[in-house]
Coordinates of C-alpha atoms in Angstrom, one line a residue:
Chain A
M974 CA 107.8 105.1 80.5
K975 CA 105.0 107.7 80.1
L976 CA 101.5 106.5 81.2
V977 CA 98.4 108.4 80.5
I978 CA 95.1 107.8 82.3
V979 CA 92.3 109.0 80.0
D980 CA 90.0 111.3 81.9
Y981 CA 86.5 111.7 80.6
G982 CA 85.0 112.7 84.0
M983 CA 83.9 109.3 85.3
G984 CA 85.5 107.0 87.8
N985 CA 88.0 106.7 90.5
L986 CA 91.2 107.8 88.8
R987 CA 92.9 108.3 92.1
S988 CA 93.2 104.7 93.0
V989 CA 94.5 103.6 89.5
T990 CA 97.1 106.5 89.6
S991 CA 98.2 105.6 93.2
A992 CA 98.5 101.8 92.4
I993 CA 100.8 102.7 89.3
R994 CA 102.9 105.1 91.4
Y995 CA 103.2 102.5 94.2
L996 CA 104.7 100.2 91.5
G997 CA 107.4 102.7 91.1
Y998 CA 106.3 104.4 87.7
E999 CA 106.4 108.0 88.4
Q1000 CA 105.4 109.4 85.0
V1001 CA 101.7 109.1 85.1
E1002 CA 99.4 111.8 83.8
I1003 CA 95.6 112.2 83.9
S1004 CA 94.4 113.8 80.8
N1005 CA 91.8 114.2 78.1
D1006 CA 94.1 116.4 75.8
P1007 CA 94.5 114.7 72.4
L1008 CA 98.1 115.8 72.2
V1009 CA 99.0 114.4 75.7
L1010 CA 97.3 111.1 74.8
S1011 CA 99.3 110.8 71.6
C1012 CA 102.6 111.4 73.5
A1013 CA 101.9 108.6 75.9
D1014 CA 103.7 105.2 75.8
K1015 CA 100.7 103.6 77.1
L1016 CA 97.1 104.5 77.7
I1017 CA 94.8 103.4 80.5
L1018 CA 91.0 103.8 80.2
P1019 CA 89.3 103.5 83.5
G1020 CA 85.7 104.2 84.3
V1021 CA 82.8 103.7 86.7
G1022 CA 79.3 104.4 86.1
N1023 CA 76.7 104.4 83.2
Y1024 CA 77.8 103.3 79.7
A1025 CA 75.6 105.8 77.9
R1026 CA 76.7 108.7 79.9
A1027 CA 80.4 107.7 79.4
M1028 CA 80.1 107.3 75.7
S1029 CA 78.5 110.7 75.4
R1030 CA 81.2 112.3 77.6
I1031 CA 83.9 110.7 75.4
N1032 CA 82.0 111.9 72.2
E1033 CA 81.6 115.4 73.7
L1034 CA 85.4 115.6 74.2
N1035 CA 85.9 114.3 70.6
L1036 CA 88.0 111.4 71.9
T1037 CA 86.4 108.6 70.0
D1038 CA 88.4 109.0 66.8
I1039 CA 91.6 109.9 68.5
I1040 CA 91.5 106.8 70.7
R1041 CA 90.6 104.7 67.8
S1042 CA 93.4 105.9 65.7
L1043 CA 96.0 105.8 68.4
V1044 CA 95.1 102.2 69.2
L1045 CA 94.3 100.8 65.9
A1046 CA 96.6 102.7 63.5
D1047 CA 99.5 103.6 65.8
R1048 CA 99.2 100.4 67.8
K1049 CA 99.6 102.2 71.2
P1050 CA 99.0 99.8 74.1
I1051 CA 95.8 100.4 76.0
L1052 CA 94.3 98.8 79.1
G1053 CA 90.5 99.4 79.7
I1054 CA 89.3 98.9 83.3
C1055 CA 85.7 98.0 84.3
L1056 CA 83.5 100.4 82.4
G1057 CA 86.7 101.4 80.4
M1058 CA 86.9 97.8 79.2
Q1059 CA 83.3 97.7 78.3
L1060 CA 83.6 101.0 76.2
M1061 CA 86.3 99.2 74.1
G1062 CA 83.6 96.8 72.8
K1063 CA 81.2 97.3 69.9
S1064 CA 78.2 98.4 71.9
S1065 CA 76.2 98.1 75.1
T1066 CA 72.4 98.1 76.1
E1067 CA 72.9 100.1 79.5
G1068 CA 71.0 103.2 79.3
G1069 CA 69.7 102.3 75.8
F1070 CA 71.6 101.0 72.8
N1071 CA 74.9 102.7 72.4
E1072 CA 77.9 102.2 70.1
G1073 CA 81.3 101.8 71.8
L1074 CA 84.8 102.6 70.7
C1075 CA 84.8 99.3 68.6
L1076 CA 88.4 98.4 69.4
V1077 CA 87.4 94.6 70.0
D1078 CA 84.4 92.4 69.1
G1079 CA 82.4 92.4 72.2
L1080 CA 78.8 93.1 73.1
V1081 CA 77.8 94.4 76.6
E1082 CA 74.5 93.4 78.1
A1083 CA 72.9 92.9 81.4
F1084 CA 73.5 89.6 83.3
E1085 CA 70.8 87.2 82.0
V1086 CA 70.7 84.7 84.8
K1087 CA 67.8 84.5 87.2
D1088 CA 68.1 84.1 91.0
L1089 CA 71.5 85.9 90.9
K1090 CA 72.4 88.8 93.1
V1091 CA 73.1 91.7 90.8
P1092 CA 75.4 93.7 90.8
H1093 CA 78.1 91.1 90.8
V1094 CA 80.1 92.4 93.6
G1095 CA 83.2 91.0 95.2
Y1096 CA 86.3 88.9 94.6
N1097 CA 85.8 86.2 92.0
Q1098 CA 88.2 83.9 90.4
V1099 CA 89.1 84.2 86.7
T1100 CA 90.4 81.7 84.1
P1101 CA 93.2 83.4 82.2
C1102 CA 93.6 82.8 78.5
Q1103 CA 96.4 80.6 77.2
N1104 CA 99.8 82.2 77.2
S1105 CA 98.4 85.3 78.9
R1106 CA 100.7 88.3 79.3
L1107 CA 98.4 90.0 81.8
Y1108 CA 98.4 87.1 84.2
S1109 CA 102.1 86.3 83.8
E1110 CA 103.3 85.1 87.2
V1111 CA 99.9 85.3 88.7
G1112 CA 99.3 81.7 89.4
G1113 CA 96.2 79.5 88.9
E1114 CA 92.8 81.0 89.0
P1115 CA 93.4 84.3 90.6
D1116 CA 90.9 86.4 92.6
Y1117 CA 90.0 89.9 91.4
Y1118 CA 87.6 92.5 92.6
F1119 CA 84.4 92.9 90.5
T1120 CA 81.5 95.3 90.7
H1121 CA 79.2 95.5 87.7
S1122 CA 75.7 94.8 86.5
F1123 CA 76.6 94.4 82.7
R1124 CA 78.9 92.0 81.2
M1125 CA 80.6 91.4 77.9
T1126 CA 80.3 88.4 75.6
S1127 CA 81.9 87.9 72.2
Q1128 CA 81.6 85.5 69.3
T1129 CA 85.2 86.0 68.4
D1130 CA 88.4 84.8 70.3
I1131 CA 89.8 88.1 71.7
G1132 CA 92.2 86.4 74.0
N1133 CA 89.3 85.9 76.5
T1134 CA 89.9 85.5 80.2
T1135 CA 86.6 84.3 81.7
C1136 CA 84.8 84.4 85.0
F1137 CA 81.8 82.5 86.1
Y1138 CA 78.8 84.1 87.8
G1139 CA 75.7 82.1 86.9
E1140 CA 77.1 82.1 83.3
R1141 CA 80.6 82.5 81.6
F1142 CA 81.4 86.1 80.7
I1143 CA 84.5 87.9 79.6
A1144 CA 86.6 89.1 82.6
G1145 CA 89.2 90.3 80.4
F1146 CA 90.7 90.2 76.9
E1147 CA 94.2 90.8 75.3
V1148 CA 94.7 91.0 71.6
E1149 CA 98.2 92.4 70.5
N1150 CA 98.3 96.0 72.0
I1151 CA 94.6 96.0 73.3
A1152 CA 93.8 94.8 76.7
G1153 CA 90.9 95.1 79.0
V1154 CA 89.7 93.9 82.4
Q1155 CA 86.2 93.9 83.9
F1156 CA 87.4 93.8 87.3
H1157 CA 89.4 96.3 89.3
P1158 CA 93.1 95.5 89.4
E1159 CA 93.8 98.6 91.6
L1160 CA 91.4 97.1 94.2
S1161 CA 92.7 93.6 94.0
Q1162 CA 95.7 93.6 96.3
T1163 CA 98.9 91.9 95.1
N1164 CA 97.0 90.1 92.2
G1165 CA 96.0 93.4 90.7
L1166 CA 99.4 95.1 91.4
K1167 CA 101.0 92.3 89.4
L1168 CA 98.5 92.6 86.6
L1169 CA 99.2 96.3 86.2
K1170 CA 102.9 95.8 86.3
N1171 CA 102.5 93.1 83.6
F1172 CA 100.5 95.5 81.3
I1173 CA 103.2 98.2 81.7
E1174 CA 106.1 95.8 81.2
L1175 CA 104.8 93.3 78.7
F1176 CA 102.5 95.4 76.2
Chain B
M1202 CA 83.6 81.1 92.4
L1203 CA 82.4 84.4 93.8
R1204 CA 84.0 85.0 97.2
N1205 CA 82.5 86.2 100.4
R1206 CA 84.1 89.3 101.9
L1207 CA 85.6 90.3 105.3
I1208 CA 85.0 93.9 105.9
F1209 CA 86.5 96.2 108.5
G1210 CA 84.5 99.3 109.5
L1211 CA 85.9 102.4 110.9
I1212 CA 83.5 104.7 112.9
Y1213 CA 84.7 108.4 112.7
S1214 CA 83.4 111.4 114.7
S1215 CA 84.8 114.9 114.9
G1216 CA 88.4 114.1 114.2
S1217 CA 88.6 110.8 116.1
F1218 CA 87.9 107.1 115.7
M1219 CA 85.4 105.6 117.9
Q1220 CA 84.2 102.3 119.4
S1221 CA 80.5 102.4 119.1
R1222 CA 78.3 100.3 121.5
N1223 CA 74.6 100.3 120.8
F1224 CA 75.3 103.5 119.0
R1225 CA 76.9 105.3 122.0
L1226 CA 80.3 106.5 120.9
Q1227 CA 83.6 106.2 122.8
R1228 CA 86.6 108.0 121.6
V1229 CA 89.5 105.6 120.8
G1230 CA 92.1 107.7 119.0
D1231 CA 92.8 110.0 116.0
V1232 CA 94.1 109.0 112.7
N1233 CA 97.7 108.7 114.0
W1234 CA 96.5 106.2 116.7
L1235 CA 94.8 104.3 114.0
E1236 CA 97.9 104.2 111.7
K1237 CA 100.1 103.1 114.8
N1238 CA 97.7 100.4 115.9
Y1239 CA 96.2 99.1 112.7
K1240 CA 98.8 99.8 109.9
F1241 CA 96.3 99.7 107.2
Q1242 CA 99.0 99.5 104.5
K1243 CA 99.8 96.0 105.9
I1244 CA 96.5 95.0 107.4
S1245 CA 94.6 95.7 104.3
F1246 CA 96.1 92.5 102.9
S1247 CA 93.9 90.7 105.2
L1248 CA 90.8 92.5 104.3
D1249 CA 88.5 92.6 101.3
E1250 CA 87.0 96.0 101.9
L1251 CA 87.0 99.0 104.2
V1252 CA 84.0 100.9 105.3
V1253 CA 84.4 104.4 106.9
L1254 CA 81.4 106.0 108.6
D1255 CA 81.1 109.6 109.9
A1256 CA 78.9 109.0 112.9
T1257 CA 79.3 112.5 114.4
K1258 CA 76.1 113.5 116.1
G1259 CA 74.5 116.6 114.8
E1260 CA 76.3 118.8 112.2
K1261 CA 79.0 116.8 110.2
N1262 CA 81.8 118.3 108.4
I1263 CA 82.1 116.4 105.1
E1264 CA 85.2 118.3 103.9
K1265 CA 87.1 117.2 106.9
F1266 CA 85.8 113.7 106.7
S1267 CA 86.8 113.4 103.1
Q1268 CA 90.4 114.5 104.0
V1269 CA 90.5 111.7 106.6
V1270 CA 89.2 109.2 103.8
S1271 CA 91.9 110.3 101.4
R1272 CA 94.6 109.8 104.0
L1273 CA 93.3 106.2 104.8
V1274 CA 93.2 105.1 101.2
E1275 CA 96.8 105.9 100.5
D1276 CA 98.5 102.6 99.3
V1277 CA 95.5 100.6 100.3
F1278 CA 94.4 98.5 97.3
I1279 CA 90.9 97.3 98.3
P1280 CA 87.5 99.0 97.8
I1281 CA 86.7 101.7 100.2
A1282 CA 83.1 102.5 101.0
A1283 CA 82.5 105.9 102.8
G1284 CA 79.4 107.7 104.1
G1285 CA 77.7 109.4 107.0
G1286 CA 76.5 113.0 106.3
I1287 CA 76.0 112.8 102.7
R1288 CA 73.2 115.1 102.0
K1289 CA 73.5 116.3 98.3
I1290 CA 75.2 114.8 95.2
G1291 CA 78.2 117.2 95.7
D1292 CA 79.0 115.5 99.0
A1293 CA 79.0 112.2 97.3
E1294 CA 81.3 113.6 94.6
L1295 CA 83.7 114.9 97.2
L1296 CA 84.0 111.3 98.8
F1297 CA 84.5 109.7 95.3
N1298 CA 87.2 112.2 94.5
S1299 CA 88.8 111.5 97.9
G1300 CA 89.4 107.9 97.0
A1301 CA 86.0 106.3 98.0
D1302 CA 84.9 103.6 95.6
K1303 CA 81.5 103.5 96.9
V1304 CA 79.2 105.7 99.0
I1305 CA 77.0 104.8 101.9
L1306 CA 73.6 106.4 102.5
N1307 CA 71.3 105.8 105.4
S1308 CA 68.8 108.4 106.5
P1309 CA 68.6 110.1 103.1
L1310 CA 67.3 106.8 101.6
Y1311 CA 64.1 107.5 103.5
D1312 CA 64.2 111.3 103.8
D1313 CA 65.3 112.2 100.3
P1314 CA 65.2 109.1 98.0
K1315 CA 66.0 111.5 95.0
L1316 CA 69.5 111.6 96.2
A1317 CA 69.9 107.9 95.9
E1318 CA 68.4 108.1 92.3
E1319 CA 71.0 110.8 91.5
V1320 CA 73.9 108.8 92.8
V1321 CA 72.7 105.7 90.9
N1322 CA 72.2 107.7 87.7
R1323 CA 75.6 109.3 88.0
Y1324 CA 77.8 106.5 89.4
G1325 CA 75.8 103.4 88.9
S1326 CA 74.1 101.0 91.3
Q1327 CA 77.3 99.3 92.2
S1328 CA 78.5 102.6 93.8
L1329 CA 75.7 102.9 96.3
V1330 CA 75.6 100.9 99.5
A1331 CA 72.5 101.3 101.6
S1332 CA 73.0 101.1 105.4
V1333 CA 70.1 99.9 107.4
D1334 CA 70.1 100.1 111.2
Y1335 CA 67.5 98.3 113.2
K1336 CA 66.7 97.4 116.7
V1337 CA 64.4 94.7 118.1
I1338 CA 61.4 96.1 119.9
N1339 CA 58.9 93.6 121.3
D1340 CA 60.4 90.9 119.2
V1341 CA 59.9 92.9 116.0
P1342 CA 63.0 94.4 114.2
I1343 CA 62.3 98.0 113.4
V1344 CA 64.4 100.1 111.1
H1345 CA 65.7 103.3 112.8
I1346 CA 67.2 106.4 111.0
H1347 CA 69.1 109.6 112.2
D1348 CA 71.8 107.7 114.1
G1349 CA 69.4 105.2 115.3
V1350 CA 66.9 107.6 116.8
T1351 CA 64.0 107.8 114.6
P1352 CA 61.8 104.7 113.9
V1353 CA 60.7 104.1 110.3
K1354 CA 57.0 103.2 109.7
K1355 CA 57.6 100.6 107.1
S1356 CA 58.3 97.0 108.3
L1357 CA 61.8 95.7 107.7
E1358 CA 60.7 93.6 105.0
E1359 CA 59.0 96.4 103.2
Y1360 CA 62.0 98.7 103.8
L1361 CA 64.5 96.2 102.2
A1362 CA 62.3 95.9 99.2
Y1363 CA 62.0 99.7 99.1
L1364 CA 65.8 100.1 99.1
E1365 CA 66.1 97.6 96.2
S1366 CA 63.5 99.6 94.3
L1367 CA 65.7 102.6 94.7
G1368 CA 68.5 100.8 92.9
V1369 CA 71.0 100.4 95.7
G1370 CA 74.0 98.0 94.9
E1371 CA 74.4 96.6 98.3
I1372 CA 72.8 96.5 101.8
I1373 CA 74.6 96.7 105.1
F1374 CA 72.4 95.1 107.7
N1375 CA 73.4 96.4 111.1
S1376 CA 71.9 95.5 114.5
I1377 CA 71.9 98.3 117.0
D1378 CA 71.3 95.9 119.8
K1379 CA 74.4 93.9 119.0
D1380 CA 76.5 96.9 118.0
G1381 CA 79.9 96.9 119.7
T1382 CA 78.9 94.2 122.1
G1383 CA 81.2 91.6 120.8
F1384 CA 78.6 88.9 121.6
G1385 CA 78.2 87.8 118.0
Y1386 CA 75.8 88.7 115.2
D1387 CA 72.1 88.8 115.3
L1388 CA 71.9 85.4 113.6
E1389 CA 68.2 85.0 114.0
N1390 CA 67.2 88.0 112.0
I1391 CA 70.2 87.6 109.6
K1392 CA 68.8 84.2 108.7
K1393 CA 65.4 85.7 108.1
Y1394 CA 66.3 88.6 105.9
A1395 CA 69.6 87.7 104.1
K1396 CA 67.9 85.9 101.3
S1397 CA 65.0 88.3 100.9
V1398 CA 67.0 90.7 98.8
S1399 CA 68.6 90.2 95.4
V1400 CA 71.5 92.5 96.1
P1401 CA 74.7 91.5 98.1
F1402 CA 73.9 91.5 101.9
I1403 CA 76.5 92.6 104.4
V1404 CA 75.9 91.9 108.1
M1405 CA 77.3 94.1 110.8
G1406 CA 77.0 94.5 114.5
G1407 CA 78.2 92.2 117.2
A1408 CA 81.2 90.4 115.9
G1409 CA 83.9 90.2 118.6
N1410 CA 86.1 87.3 117.4
K1411 CA 87.1 85.2 114.5
F1412 CA 84.3 82.5 115.3
H1413 CA 81.6 85.2 115.1
L1414 CA 83.0 86.2 111.7
S1415 CA 82.8 82.6 110.5
S1416 CA 79.3 82.0 111.8
G1417 CA 78.0 85.0 109.9
L1418 CA 79.5 83.8 106.7
S1419 CA 78.0 80.5 107.1
I1420 CA 74.4 81.9 106.8
D1421 CA 73.0 81.3 103.3
G1422 CA 72.5 84.7 101.4
V1423 CA 75.3 86.5 103.5
S1424 CA 77.8 88.1 101.0
A1425 CA 80.0 89.7 103.7
V1426 CA 80.8 90.1 107.4
A1427 CA 81.8 93.3 108.7
T1428 CA 83.1 94.3 112.1
A1429 CA 83.9 97.9 113.4
N1430 CA 85.2 96.5 116.8
L1431 CA 88.4 98.6 117.2
F1432 CA 89.3 96.9 120.5
N1433 CA 88.8 93.3 119.7
F1434 CA 90.8 93.2 116.5
I1435 CA 93.7 95.4 117.4
G1436 CA 97.3 94.6 116.3
D1437 CA 97.3 91.3 114.4
G1438 CA 93.6 90.6 115.1
L1439 CA 92.4 90.9 111.5
P1440 CA 95.2 88.9 109.9
I1441 CA 94.7 86.2 112.5
A1442 CA 91.0 86.1 112.0
R1443 CA 91.4 85.9 108.3
S1444 CA 93.9 82.9 108.4
H1445 CA 91.7 81.2 110.8
M1446 CA 88.8 81.5 108.4
L1447 CA 90.8 80.4 105.5
E1448 CA 92.0 77.3 107.4
H1449 CA 88.4 76.5 108.0
N1450 CA 87.6 76.6 104.3
A1451 CA 85.8 80.1 104.3
N1452 CA 85.1 81.0 100.8
L1453 CA 87.4 84.2 100.9
A1454 CA 89.7 85.5 98.2
R1455 CA 93.3 84.3 98.4
W1456 CA 96.4 86.5 97.8
D1457 CA 99.9 85.3 97.2

């Protein structure tokens, strides 16, 4: 099993890598080399920070078309984490309107609820989608660590796992080979470790 | 439901971990002592977050500090916030690359607000935690920077609003008077200010036992309670405190 963490210069790659190693998967590589990406069994797209900046970094590295073709044509499994998950949608309004990787039908916008502390920070419970693979053997409405000011919504069923914070938003999705989570599994104790393992084993 | 958080703080100074009392530091032990007595890989399962602060007086060595951070984060799967001595964006970057998920700024928020702006632009608001130290003088809480030495001219209310305008993602509200006393949080001022900001509000300074932690969380507007009391929570202190809080229906995350 060869896992590649896509590095576009933003985000805490270290904690994702160490969580995966902790689970016993030794073949983890951090890379933005198209050749390395295409040889991976599975891709992980992490990310922390500003959407506009992230998309421009990905475009500068000419990764947009490569990721799209690996995921949509070759059906390589991919897991987006936090900003990485948001990048997989159609667009975001963070830092102006920007197109995303368009892997799923989701729009990213700021939280719209008044009287709410934003960013949404801390552990919150999620409601997994029916027959979820990601949350397999994670019981009930598990807690995961969130930290974000923008959130995704969708008009389509993309295997939505939801979370409530003033409003319901997409905490994660899973369609065929494509999965994403708004929260940080690598910072969510046993609940997060199980989710990472599920992605690696079940996708 | 969004959970409240239990946060453990570590005060570091020139190679050692310290017990701070009213900002006077007492050496407790080095990183080996800490690993022996706190076993973070195990204890982190009772915590929601770890805060690591370099409180070295005078010149701080950010490279050395970041090495300590990177050792602490090994196999610890909760967020780590680190700070103390960040004076330029490269310092923040070093800490992020060493495994910190957030950085903490204190004095530069006042002295060099551009740095806060840079961190927010580069890493996002959620990556920046503002630490506010205050002491009560003639019944008025006054913000102090530079390790609690220099009073700030703005009122506490103005200062908190100012921090929000900088785009900080969270605020640690730390009482210098209560720091390390183990007498409990400064509930009076926490009640007054917790709801005055729209970002998550973390209270620190004074918690000496599980009841103090619970009482901090019971205040409306408090998102998280923090303690940096190395003596009072040694051994199984933190796991015991967390189970006590959960048994009393504290709104904390649950792990299998």
